[in-house]
Amino acid sequence: MEKEITIRKPSDMHLHLRQGDMLKTTVRDASAWFAQGVVMPNTVPAINTPERLISYRDEILSRNPGFKPIMSFKLYSGMSASEVKAMADAGAVLGKLYPAGVTTNSEDGVKSWLDIKETLGAMSDLNLVLSIHCEWPDTFVLDREYEYHREFAAIAKAFPDLRMVFEHISDRRSINFVAGLPDRVAGTITAHHLLLTLDDVIGANMNPHTFCKPVVKGPADREALRQAAFSGDKKFFFGSDSAPHLKAKKESEAAAGGIYSSPVAVPLMTQLFEEKGKLEKLENFMSVYGPAFYSIKPAESCITLVQKKSTIPAVIDGIVPLYAEKTVSWSIKA
Ligand code: NCD
Ligand code: ZN
């Protein structure tokens, strides 16, 4: 008989659903595997007003009322306490800080936390979570995440009650950094940072489909991330950072950063945890620790995966997914 595992339906604590036509694809693929997801606000225009947050949430729900969007807003320099309060009243659970210029649609990001002191104070008072894309602009690309530690530590020190998430950890030094901070600080880990290294991006021919921010790093970094994911430490939980771009936008001389992993992340994580003898740690990492940190209910429903091979499509609605055309050894049970 095929090996099976049943877990609480996962929660994706960081994903990009995009807008318009692409929402049909992203919500369909995310909801097949995830009960809920933390929806990133780096749309164009950004989700930074209550009206936009509400209409974006309604648009997502209209695609599938069974998938719960956990809504965020994008911080901007000088955002006032009353503007933060209005976002919370509209249903925001977190605010996302993008340092200026580090990733897709972050040109209008924040230059220094000193420009958002009032914003962060209000978030702390309202018990909103601060989620950060931790890369310090204009430094060597493989050290950008490490270079952000100083800014992260300064914010953590200035706001001792603020819950903070170090998003998509990619550098082994960040694992120790997050582990050393109080329990109100956690970190998300993606499927691609657990599976790939820089060899998959530039080791052979340059592959734009494995290019994302922060860039995947070396084998020792990937190993440290794996150990954190397998550790059972509730500070580390899954956030896919699934970030689709159309094939033509990836296969261009200015390839956009972002990897589309929603359709494949759960079976790939199951495969990794199984291969490493850590299957008993899978459910907490994928489905429990994330919602617990956010004080959100985990899914009540479960999914069952069976050890049965399938081939990942080359293209899904114009998007090349993670592990395209490769085999994955787990599938959802029909
Ligand atoms: C994301 C995107 O495309 O929106 N890109 C990425 O490389 N991860 C933005 C982000 O999370 O950095
Ligand atoms: Zn992201």
mmCIF file of N, CA, C and O in Angstrom, residues 174-250:
data_model
loop_
_atom_site.group_PDB
_atom_site.id
_atom_site.type_symbol
_atom_site.label_atom_id
_atom_site.label_comp_id
_atom_site.label_asym_id
_atom_site.label_seq_id
_atom_site.Cartn_x
_atom_site.Cartn_y
_atom_site.Cartn_z
ATOM 1 N N SER A 174 21.164 34.345 9.795
ATOM 2 C CA SER A 174 19.858 34.847 10.250
ATOM 3 C C SER A 174 19.135 33.845 11.138
ATOM 4 O O SER A 174 18.294 34.235 11.958
ATOM 5 N N ILE A 175 19.427 32.571 10.989
ATOM 6 C CA ILE A 175 18.806 31.565 11.861
ATOM 7 C C ILE A 175 19.248 31.816 13.304
ATOM 8 O O ILE A 175 18.419 31.912 14.218
ATOM 9 N N ASN A 176 20.537 31.964 13.511
ATOM 10 C CA ASN A 176 21.049 32.235 14.863
ATOM 11 C C ASN A 176 20.516 33.567 15.382
ATOM 12 O O ASN A 176 20.181 33.705 16.552
ATOM 13 N N PHE A 177 20.447 34.535 14.486
ATOM 14 C CA PHE A 177 19.988 35.871 14.867
ATOM 15 C C PHE A 177 18.545 35.822 15.384
ATOM 16 O O PHE A 177 18.250 36.331 16.469
ATOM 17 N N VAL A 178 17.663 35.182 14.627
ATOM 18 C CA VAL A 178 16.255 35.092 15.026
ATOM 19 C C VAL A 178 16.118 34.229 16.286
ATOM 20 O O VAL A 178 15.377 34.574 17.215
ATOM 21 N N ALA A 179 16.852 33.139 16.335
ATOM 22 C CA ALA A 179 16.777 32.250 17.506
ATOM 23 C C ALA A 179 17.188 32.986 18.779
ATOM 24 O O ALA A 179 16.671 32.708 19.860
ATOM 25 N N GLY A 180 18.095 33.947 18.640
ATOM 26 C CA GLY A 180 18.601 34.673 19.804
ATOM 27 C C GLY A 180 17.718 35.811 20.278
ATOM 28 O O GLY A 180 17.993 36.411 21.321
ATOM 29 N N LEU A 181 16.668 36.124 19.529
ATOM 30 C CA LEU A 181 15.770 37.222 19.930
ATOM 31 C C LEU A 181 14.588 36.655 20.718
ATOM 32 O O LEU A 181 14.344 35.447 20.696
ATOM 33 N N PRO A 182 13.856 37.520 21.435
ATOM 34 C CA PRO A 182 12.735 37.016 22.254
ATOM 35 C C PRO A 182 11.662 36.290 21.423
ATOM 36 O O PRO A 182 11.647 36.400 20.192
ATOM 37 N N ASP A 183 10.749 35.619 22.105
ATOM 38 C CA ASP A 183 9.725 34.811 21.428
ATOM 39 C C ASP A 183 8.764 35.616 20.570
ATOM 40 O O ASP A 183 8.042 35.051 19.754
ATOM 41 N N ARG A 184 8.722 36.912 20.742
ATOM 42 C CA ARG A 184 7.838 37.732 19.899
ATOM 43 C C ARG A 184 8.450 37.964 18.514
ATOM 44 O O ARG A 184 7.874 38.682 17.690
ATOM 45 N N VAL A 185 9.603 37.374 18.264
ATOM 46 C CA VAL A 185 10.244 37.443 16.943
ATOM 47 C C VAL A 185 10.283 36.036 16.345
ATOM 48 O O VAL A 185 10.716 35.092 17.003
ATOM 49 N N ALA A 186 9.805 35.936 15.103
ATOM 50 C CA ALA A 186 9.811 34.643 14.415
ATOM 51 C C ALA A 186 10.347 34.828 13.005
ATOM 52 O O ALA A 186 10.616 35.951 12.578
ATOM 53 N N GLY A 187 10.509 33.716 12.297
ATOM 54 C CA GLY A 187 11.002 33.788 10.922
ATOM 55 C C GLY A 187 10.263 32.805 10.031
ATOM 56 O O GLY A 187 9.939 31.696 10.464
ATOM 57 N N THR A 188 9.991 33.238 8.791
ATOM 58 C CA THR A 188 9.409 32.299 7.829
ATOM 59 C C THR A 188 10.520 31.690 6.977
ATOM 60 O O THR A 188 11.578 32.285 6.781
ATOM 61 N N ILE A 189 10.242 30.478 6.481
ATOM 62 C CA ILE A 189 11.181 29.791 5.596
ATOM 63 C C ILE A 189 10.384 29.277 4.389
ATOM 64 O O ILE A 189 9.287 28.741 4.541
ATOM 65 N N THR A 190 10.943 29.468 3.204
ATOM 66 C CA THR A 190 10.245 29.071 1.973
ATOM 67 C C THR A 190 10.668 27.663 1.544
ATOM 68 O O THR A 190 11.699 27.143 1.986
ATOM 69 N N ALA A 191 9.889 27.110 0.612
ATOM 70 C CA ALA A 191 10.274 25.821 0.023
ATOM 71 C C ALA A 191 11.544 25.980 -0.804
ATOM 72 O O ALA A 191 12.460 25.150 -0.719
ATOM 73 N N HIS A 192 11.611 27.063 -1.588
ATOM 74 C CA HIS A 192 12.777 27.159 -2.486
ATOM 75 C C HIS A 192 14.077 27.374 -1.728
ATOM 76 O O HIS A 192 15.114 26.855 -2.136
ATOM 77 N N HIS A 193 14.041 28.103 -0.589
ATOM 78 C CA HIS A 193 15.286 28.250 0.170
ATOM 79 C C HIS A 193 15.685 26.946 0.872
ATOM 80 O O HIS A 193 16.849 26.760 1.219
ATOM 81 N N LEU A 194 14.715 26.054 1.084
ATOM 82 C CA LEU A 194 15.032 24.746 1.676
ATOM 83 C C LEU A 194 15.502 23.739 0.629
ATOM 84 O O LEU A 194 16.065 22.701 0.973
ATOM 85 N N LEU A 195 15.238 24.043 -0.641
ATOM 86 C CA LEU A 195 15.539 23.053 -1.693
ATOM 87 C C LEU A 195 16.683 23.447 -2.610
ATOM 88 O O LEU A 195 17.390 22.580 -3.127
ATOM 89 N N LEU A 196 16.852 24.728 -2.853
ATOM 90 C CA LEU A 196 17.793 25.178 -3.885
ATOM 91 C C LEU A 196 19.032 25.826 -3.271
ATOM 92 O O LEU A 196 19.015 26.280 -2.126
ATOM 93 N N THR A 197 20.094 25.880 -4.076
ATOM 94 C CA THR A 197 21.240 26.730 -3.746
ATOM 95 C C THR A 197 21.551 27.561 -4.992
ATOM 96 O O THR A 197 20.942 27.371 -6.055
ATOM 97 N N LEU A 198 22.527 28.416 -4.853
ATOM 98 C CA LEU A 198 22.937 29.281 -5.958
ATOM 99 C C LEU A 198 23.356 28.472 -7.188
ATOM 100 O O LEU A 198 23.274 28.953 -8.320
ATOM 101 N N ASP A 199 23.780 27.234 -6.961
ATOM 102 C CA ASP A 199 24.097 26.364 -8.103
ATOM 103 C C ASP A 199 22.884 26.175 -9.012
ATOM 104 O O ASP A 199 23.039 25.986 -10.218
ATOM 105 N N ASP A 200 21.694 26.184 -8.428
ATOM 106 C CA ASP A 200 20.484 26.005 -9.238
ATOM 107 C C ASP A 200 20.145 27.267 -10.033
ATOM 108 O O ASP A 200 19.291 27.236 -10.919
ATOM 109 N N VAL A 201 20.758 28.379 -9.674
ATOM 110 C CA VAL A 201 20.484 29.644 -10.375
ATOM 111 C C VAL A 201 21.563 29.909 -11.424
ATOM 112 O O VAL A 201 21.261 30.194 -12.589
ATOM 113 N N ILE A 202 22.824 29.807 -11.013
ATOM 114 C CA ILE A 202 23.916 30.174 -11.931
ATOM 115 C C ILE A 202 25.005 29.109 -12.048
ATOM 116 O O ILE A 202 26.034 29.353 -12.655
ATOM 117 N N GLY A 203 24.751 27.917 -11.504
ATOM 118 C CA GLY A 203 25.779 26.877 -11.547
ATOM 119 C C GLY A 203 25.994 26.293 -12.928
ATOM 120 O O GLY A 203 27.103 25.923 -13.295
ATOM 121 N N ALA A 204 24.911 26.209 -13.686
ATOM 122 C CA ALA A 204 25.018 25.724 -15.070
ATOM 123 C C ALA A 204 24.641 26.899 -15.969
ATOM 124 O O ALA A 204 25.261 27.951 -15.890
ATOM 125 N N ASN A 205 23.620 26.741 -16.811
ATOM 126 C CA ASN A 205 23.130 27.917 -17.528
ATOM 127 C C ASN A 205 22.335 28.766 -16.551
ATOM 128 O O ASN A 205 21.731 28.243 -15.618
ATOM 129 N N MET A 206 22.305 30.068 -16.761
ATOM 130 C CA MET A 206 21.570 30.931 -15.845
ATOM 131 C C MET A 206 20.073 30.622 -15.944
ATOM 132 O O MET A 206 19.516 30.604 -17.038
ATOM 133 N N ASN A 207 19.455 30.374 -14.789
ATOM 134 C CA ASN A 207 18.042 29.986 -14.765
ATOM 135 C C ASN A 207 17.197 31.047 -14.068
ATOM 136 O O ASN A 207 17.198 31.131 -12.845
ATOM 137 N N PRO A 208 16.475 31.845 -14.823
ATOM 138 C CA PRO A 208 15.693 32.921 -14.210
ATOM 139 C C PRO A 208 14.540 32.402 -13.348
ATOM 140 O O PRO A 208 14.034 33.128 -12.495
ATOM 141 N N HIS A 209 14.145 31.143 -13.554
ATOM 142 C CA HIS A 209 12.995 30.622 -12.805
ATOM 143 C C HIS A 209 13.351 30.254 -11.365
ATOM 144 O O HIS A 209 12.463 29.978 -10.558
ATOM 145 N N THR A 210 14.645 30.245 -11.041
ATOM 146 C CA THR A 210 15.048 30.013 -9.651
ATOM 147 C C THR A 210 15.575 31.306 -9.022
ATOM 148 O O THR A 210 16.134 31.284 -7.920
ATOM 149 N N PHE A 211 15.361 32.402 -9.737
ATOM 150 C CA PHE A 211 15.822 33.707 -9.237
ATOM 151 C C PHE A 211 14.718 34.365 -8.403
ATOM 152 O O PHE A 211 13.593 34.515 -8.858
ATOM 153 N N CYS A 212 15.087 34.720 -7.177
ATOM 154 C CA CYS A 212 14.130 35.376 -6.294
ATOM 155 C C CYS A 212 14.912 36.261 -5.336
ATOM 156 O O CYS A 212 16.133 36.198 -5.269
ATOM 157 N N LYS A 213 14.202 37.088 -4.597
ATOM 158 C CA LYS A 213 14.795 37.878 -3.536
ATOM 159 C C LYS A 213 14.265 37.384 -2.199
ATOM 160 O O LYS A 213 13.057 37.177 -2.086
ATOM 161 N N PRO A 214 15.047 37.216 -1.170
ATOM 162 C CA PRO A 214 16.497 37.185 -1.248
ATOM 163 C C PRO A 214 16.981 35.974 -2.060
ATOM 164 O O PRO A 214 16.353 34.913 -2.023
ATOM 165 N N VAL A 215 18.102 36.168 -2.758
ATOM 166 C CA VAL A 215 18.667 35.126 -3.602
ATOM 167 C C VAL A 215 18.966 33.876 -2.751
ATOM 168 O O VAL A 215 19.389 34.010 -1.598
ATOM 169 N N VAL A 216 18.703 32.683 -3.334
ATOM 170 C CA VAL A 216 19.058 31.454 -2.601
ATOM 171 C C VAL A 216 20.580 31.409 -2.450
ATOM 172 O O VAL A 216 21.313 31.908 -3.297
ATOM 173 N N LYS A 217 21.053 30.818 -1.354
ATOM 174 C CA LYS A 217 22.476 30.944 -1.021
ATOM 175 C C LYS A 217 23.211 29.597 -1.125
ATOM 176 O O LYS A 217 22.928 28.828 -2.024
ATOM 177 N N GLY A 218 24.175 29.375 -0.249
ATOM 178 C CA GLY A 218 25.026 28.186 -0.405
ATOM 179 C C GLY A 218 24.502 26.964 0.323
ATOM 180 O O GLY A 218 23.522 27.032 1.057
ATOM 181 N N PRO A 219 25.174 25.834 0.143
ATOM 182 C CA PRO A 219 24.769 24.587 0.793
ATOM 183 C C PRO A 219 24.736 24.695 2.328
ATOM 184 O O PRO A 219 23.842 24.126 2.962
ATOM 185 N N ALA A 220 25.671 25.431 2.921
ATOM 186 C CA ALA A 220 25.678 25.541 4.393
ATOM 187 C C ALA A 220 24.477 26.355 4.878
ATOM 188 O O ALA A 220 23.916 26.092 5.950
ATOM 189 N N ASP A 221 24.073 27.340 4.079
ATOM 190 C CA ASP A 221 22.880 28.127 4.429
ATOM 191 C C ASP A 221 21.633 27.253 4.333
ATOM 192 O O ASP A 221 20.810 27.223 5.245
ATOM 193 N N ARG A 222 21.540 26.532 3.235
ATOM 194 C CA ARG A 222 20.378 25.655 3.061
ATOM 195 C C ARG A 222 20.316 24.636 4.192
ATOM 196 O O ARG A 222 19.238 24.357 4.729
ATOM 197 N N GLU A 223 21.454 24.105 4.594
ATOM 198 C CA GLU A 223 21.473 23.109 5.664
ATOM 199 C C GLU A 223 21.009 23.724 6.995
ATOM 200 O O GLU A 223 20.243 23.109 7.739
ATOM 201 N N ALA A 224 21.454 24.947 7.283
ATOM 202 C CA ALA A 224 21.031 25.603 8.536
ATOM 203 C C ALA A 224 19.524 25.866 8.525
ATOM 204 O O ALA A 224 18.846 25.714 9.550
ATOM 205 N N LEU A 225 19.000 26.246 7.362
ATOM 206 C CA LEU A 225 17.554 26.461 7.239
ATOM 207 C C LEU A 225 16.796 25.149 7.463
ATOM 208 O O LEU A 225 15.765 25.116 8.133
ATOM 209 N N ARG A 226 17.328 24.085 6.882
ATOM 210 C CA ARG A 226 16.681 22.767 7.072
ATOM 211 C C ARG A 226 16.670 22.383 8.540
ATOM 212 O O ARG A 226 15.639 21.936 9.066
ATOM 213 N N GLN A 227 17.795 22.573 9.209
ATOM 214 C CA GLN A 227 17.853 22.205 10.631
ATOM 215 C C GLN A 227 16.839 23.024 11.439
ATOM 216 O O GLN A 227 16.219 22.505 12.359
ATOM 217 N N ALA A 228 16.663 24.288 11.083
ATOM 218 C CA ALA A 228 15.668 25.120 11.783
ATOM 219 C C ALA A 228 14.254 24.600 11.514
ATOM 220 O O ALA A 228 13.428 24.499 12.428
ATOM 221 N N ALA A 229 13.981 24.244 10.261
ATOM 222 C CA ALA A 229 12.640 23.743 9.912
ATOM 223 C C ALA A 229 12.357 22.403 10.594
ATOM 224 O O ALA A 229 11.227 22.121 10.986
ATOM 225 N N PHE A 230 13.385 21.584 10.754
ATOM 226 C CA PHE A 230 13.217 20.254 11.371
ATOM 227 C C PHE A 230 13.278 20.310 12.898
ATOM 228 O O PHE A 230 13.036 19.311 13.562
ATOM 229 N N SER A 231 13.658 21.473 13.447
ATOM 230 C CA SER A 231 14.009 21.527 14.865
ATOM 231 C C SER A 231 12.821 21.411 15.809
ATOM 232 O O SER A 231 12.971 21.046 16.959
ATOM 233 N N GLY A 232 11.630 21.767 15.318
ATOM 234 C CA GLY A 232 10.496 21.827 16.226
ATOM 235 C C GLY A 232 10.488 23.116 17.030
ATOM 236 O O GLY A 232 9.702 23.279 17.964
ATOM 237 N N ASP A 233 11.339 24.068 16.658
ATOM 238 C CA ASP A 233 11.334 25.382 17.306
ATOM 239 C C ASP A 233 10.188 26.191 16.702
ATOM 240 O O ASP A 233 10.143 26.411 15.486
ATOM 241 N N LYS A 234 9.258 26.625 17.569
ATOM 242 C CA LYS A 234 8.050 27.279 17.064
ATOM 243 C C LYS A 234 8.294 28.654 16.449
ATOM 244 O O LYS A 234 7.392 29.242 15.854
ATOM 245 N N LYS A 235 9.512 29.162 16.581
ATOM 246 C CA LYS A 235 9.863 30.437 15.944
ATOM 247 C C LYS A 235 9.995 30.332 14.433
ATOM 248 O O LYS A 235 10.050 31.353 13.746
ATOM 249 N N PHE A 236 10.151 29.125 13.917
ATOM 250 C CA PHE A 236 10.390 28.964 12.484
ATOM 251 C C PHE A 236 9.218 28.228 11.841
ATOM 252 O O PHE A 236 8.889 27.119 12.247
ATOM 253 N N PHE A 237 8.578 28.893 10.882
ATOM 254 C CA PHE A 237 7.428 28.262 10.228
ATOM 255 C C PHE A 237 7.397 28.595 8.746
ATOM 256 O O PHE A 237 8.145 29.443 8.264
ATOM 257 N N PHE A 238 6.504 27.894 8.052
ATOM 258 C CA PHE A 238 6.484 27.968 6.592
ATOM 259 C C PHE A 238 5.783 29.223 6.068
ATOM 260 O O PHE A 238 4.697 29.590 6.506
ATOM 261 N N GLY A 239 6.442 29.877 5.115
ATOM 262 C CA GLY A 239 5.826 30.942 4.323
ATOM 263 C C GLY A 239 6.417 30.779 2.939
ATOM 264 O O GLY A 239 7.640 30.859 2.780
ATOM 265 N N SER A 240 5.599 30.503 1.942
ATOM 266 C CA SER A 240 6.148 30.095 0.630
ATOM 267 C C SER A 240 6.868 31.223 -0.097
ATOM 268 O O SER A 240 7.770 30.974 -0.874
ATOM 269 N N ASP A 241 6.429 32.467 0.125
ATOM 270 C CA ASP A 241 6.843 33.583 -0.732
ATOM 271 C C ASP A 241 6.568 33.251 -2.195
ATOM 272 O O ASP A 241 7.306 33.680 -3.092
ATOM 273 N N SER A 242 5.520 32.485 -2.420
ATOM 274 C CA SER A 242 5.140 32.178 -3.802
ATOM 275 C C SER A 242 4.864 33.504 -4.507
ATOM 276 O O SER A 242 4.042 34.299 -4.062
ATOM 277 N N ALA A 243 5.600 33.762 -5.598
ATOM 278 C CA ALA A 243 5.567 35.093 -6.226
ATOM 279 C C ALA A 243 5.615 34.928 -7.744
ATOM 280 O O ALA A 243 6.680 34.993 -8.354
ATOM 281 N N PRO A 244 4.434 34.697 -8.340
ATOM 282 C CA PRO A 244 4.407 34.405 -9.776
ATOM 283 C C PRO A 244 4.705 35.623 -10.642
ATOM 284 O O PRO A 244 4.286 36.739 -10.342
ATOM 285 N N HIS A 245 5.439 35.371 -11.714
ATOM 286 C CA HIS A 245 5.615 36.344 -12.799
ATOM 287 C C HIS A 245 5.405 35.558 -14.085
ATOM 288 O O HIS A 245 5.807 34.393 -14.167
ATOM 289 N N LEU A 246 4.809 36.177 -15.087
ATOM 290 C CA LEU A 246 4.603 35.484 -16.351
ATOM 291 C C LEU A 246 5.951 35.056 -16.938
ATOM 292 O O LEU A 246 6.966 35.740 -16.749
ATOM 293 N N LYS A 247 5.936 33.936 -17.656
ATOM 294 C CA LYS A 247 7.142 33.334 -18.241
ATOM 295 C C LYS A 247 7.975 34.375 -18.989
ATOM 296 O O LYS A 247 9.198 34.437 -18.835
ATOM 297 N N ALA A 248 7.327 35.216 -19.751
ATOM 298 C CA ALA A 248 8.066 36.205 -20.558
ATOM 299 C C ALA A 248 8.786 37.233 -19.684
ATOM 300 O O ALA A 248 9.846 37.741 -20.052
ATOM 301 N N LYS A 249 8.212 37.499 -18.512
ATOM 302 C CA LYS A 249 8.857 38.465 -17.605
ATOM 303 C C LYS A 249 10.062 37.859 -16.894
ATOM 304 O O LYS A 249 10.968 38.567 -16.441
ATOM 305 N N LYS A 250 10.059 36.539 -16.766
ATOM 306 C CA LYS A 250 11.196 35.846 -16.165
ATOM 307 C C LYS A 250 12.292 35.624 -17.213
ATOM 308 O O LYS A 250 13.469 35.760 -16.914
#
